[in-house]
Coordinates of C-alpha atoms in Angstrom, one line a residue:
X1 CA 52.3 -26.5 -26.7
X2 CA 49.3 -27.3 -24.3
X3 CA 49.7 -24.9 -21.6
X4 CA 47.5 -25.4 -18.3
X5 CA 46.6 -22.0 -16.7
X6 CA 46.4 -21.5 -12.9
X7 CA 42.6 -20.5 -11.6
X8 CA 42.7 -16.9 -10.4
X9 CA 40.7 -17.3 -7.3
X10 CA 39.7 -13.9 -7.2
X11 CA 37.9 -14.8 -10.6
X12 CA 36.2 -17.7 -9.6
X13 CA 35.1 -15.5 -6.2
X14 CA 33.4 -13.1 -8.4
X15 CA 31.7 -15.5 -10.5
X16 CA 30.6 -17.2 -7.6
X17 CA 29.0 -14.4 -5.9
X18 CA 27.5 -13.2 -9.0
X19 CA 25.8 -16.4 -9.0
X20 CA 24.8 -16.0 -5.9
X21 CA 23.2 -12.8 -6.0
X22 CA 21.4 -13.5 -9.2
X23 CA 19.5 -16.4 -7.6
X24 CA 18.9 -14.7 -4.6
X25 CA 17.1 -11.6 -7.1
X26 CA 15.3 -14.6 -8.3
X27 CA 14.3 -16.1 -5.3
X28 CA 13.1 -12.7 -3.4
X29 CA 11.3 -11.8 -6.7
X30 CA 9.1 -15.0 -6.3
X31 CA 8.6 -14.3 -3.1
X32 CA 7.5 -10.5 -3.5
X33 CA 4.9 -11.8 -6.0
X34 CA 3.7 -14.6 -3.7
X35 CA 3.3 -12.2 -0.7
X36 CA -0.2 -10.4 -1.8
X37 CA -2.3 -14.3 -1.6
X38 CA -0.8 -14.5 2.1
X39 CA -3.0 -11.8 4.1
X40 CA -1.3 -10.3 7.1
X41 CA -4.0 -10.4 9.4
X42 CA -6.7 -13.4 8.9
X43 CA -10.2 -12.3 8.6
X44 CA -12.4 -12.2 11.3
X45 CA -16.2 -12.9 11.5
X46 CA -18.3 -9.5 12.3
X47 CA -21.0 -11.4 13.4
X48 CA -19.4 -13.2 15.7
X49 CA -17.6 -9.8 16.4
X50 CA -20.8 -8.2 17.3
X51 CA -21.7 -10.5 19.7
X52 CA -18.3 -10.1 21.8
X53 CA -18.7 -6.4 21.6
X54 CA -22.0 -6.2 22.9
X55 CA -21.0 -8.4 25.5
X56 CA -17.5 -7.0 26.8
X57 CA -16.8 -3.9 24.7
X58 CA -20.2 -2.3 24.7
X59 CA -19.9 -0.3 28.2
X60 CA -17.3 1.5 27.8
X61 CA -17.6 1.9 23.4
X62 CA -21.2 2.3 23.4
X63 CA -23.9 0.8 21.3
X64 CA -23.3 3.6 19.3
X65 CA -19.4 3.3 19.0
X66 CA -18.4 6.8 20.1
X67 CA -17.8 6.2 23.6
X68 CA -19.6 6.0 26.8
X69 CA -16.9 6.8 29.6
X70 CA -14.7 9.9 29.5
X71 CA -11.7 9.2 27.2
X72 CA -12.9 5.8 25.3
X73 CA -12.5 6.4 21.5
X74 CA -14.6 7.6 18.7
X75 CA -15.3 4.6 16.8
X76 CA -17.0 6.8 14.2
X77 CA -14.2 9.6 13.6
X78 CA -12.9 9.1 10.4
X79 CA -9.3 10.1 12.1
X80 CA -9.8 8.2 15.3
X81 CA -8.7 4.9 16.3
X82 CA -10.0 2.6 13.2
X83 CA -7.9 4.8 10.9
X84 CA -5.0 2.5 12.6
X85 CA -3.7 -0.8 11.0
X86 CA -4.9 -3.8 12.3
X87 CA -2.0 -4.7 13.8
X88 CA -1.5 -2.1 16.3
X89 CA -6.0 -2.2 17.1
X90 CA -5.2 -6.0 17.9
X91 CA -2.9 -5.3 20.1
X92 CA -4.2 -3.2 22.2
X93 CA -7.1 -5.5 22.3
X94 CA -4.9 -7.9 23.0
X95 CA -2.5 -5.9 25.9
X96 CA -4.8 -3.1 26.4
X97 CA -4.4 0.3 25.9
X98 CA -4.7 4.0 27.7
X99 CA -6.0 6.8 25.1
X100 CA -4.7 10.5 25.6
X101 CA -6.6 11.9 27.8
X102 CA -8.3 8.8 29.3
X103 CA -8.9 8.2 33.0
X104 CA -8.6 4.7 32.9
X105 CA -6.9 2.4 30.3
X106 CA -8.6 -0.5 28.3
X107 CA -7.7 -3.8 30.6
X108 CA -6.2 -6.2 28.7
X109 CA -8.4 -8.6 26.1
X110 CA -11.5 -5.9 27.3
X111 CA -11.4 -7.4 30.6
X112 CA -12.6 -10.8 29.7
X113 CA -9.7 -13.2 29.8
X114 CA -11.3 -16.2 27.8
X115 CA -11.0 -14.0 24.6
X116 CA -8.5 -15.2 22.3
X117 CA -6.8 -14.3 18.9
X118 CA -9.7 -15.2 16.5
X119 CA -12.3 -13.1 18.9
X120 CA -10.2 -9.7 18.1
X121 CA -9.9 -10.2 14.8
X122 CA -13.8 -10.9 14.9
X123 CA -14.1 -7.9 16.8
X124 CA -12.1 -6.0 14.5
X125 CA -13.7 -6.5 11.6
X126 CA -17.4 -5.8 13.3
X127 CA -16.0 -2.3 14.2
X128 CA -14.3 -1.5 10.9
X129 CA -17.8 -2.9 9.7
X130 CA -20.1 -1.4 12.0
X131 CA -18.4 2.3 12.6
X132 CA -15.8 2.4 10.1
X133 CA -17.7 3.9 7.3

């Protein structure tokens, strides 16, 4: 005697999400090893860098990097504001930014509104070049 068997939904639910979450380990797996050849921040240029800093950045940061006006950063302290991701220096490049202690804050893009995304990263990696050593 052939006899036909009702599904037990709560079986085929299990399966399902078993399924489920086994491609999804699969497909967050190949993700996780494709993340490291996508950079978080794109390079910038630190010649290109140099020039913009000496141009905007350089009277208030100084030629040397540690500051010229009460409260700017040290450029050159090993703790100071280079030991910060890249992330959080661009945007206060970006937005500006008011040290502790500083009598006047950073204006926004350094004060020179034609400077765009690609310039701070250029920027960036002139300081982390220049003083970040």
């Amino acid at each position: 005697m052939n006899v036909m068997m009702k599904p037990d939904p709560t079986v085929w639910t299990a399966r399902l999400l078993a399924a489920l979450l086994v491609a999804g380990i699969f497909a967050i797996s190949g993700a996780a090893h494709a993340a490291p050849d996508i950079p978080t921040t794109p390079k910038g240029d630190p010649g290109h860098g140099k020039k913009i800093y000496h141009t905007t950045c350089v009277a208030c940061h100084g030629n040397d990097g540690k500051g010229v006006v009460p409260g700017a950063p040290d450029f050159t302290d090993p703790k100071g504001p280079l030991a910060q991701s890249d992330q959080v220096l661009l945007n206060h490049m970006e937005y500006g930014y008011r040290s502790p202690g500083a009598l006047m804050a950073m204006p926004p893009k350094g004060g020179n509104p034609s400077l765009g995304d690609q310039d701070f990263r250029d920027v960036l990696a002139y300081l982390r070049e220049a003083f970040g050593k």
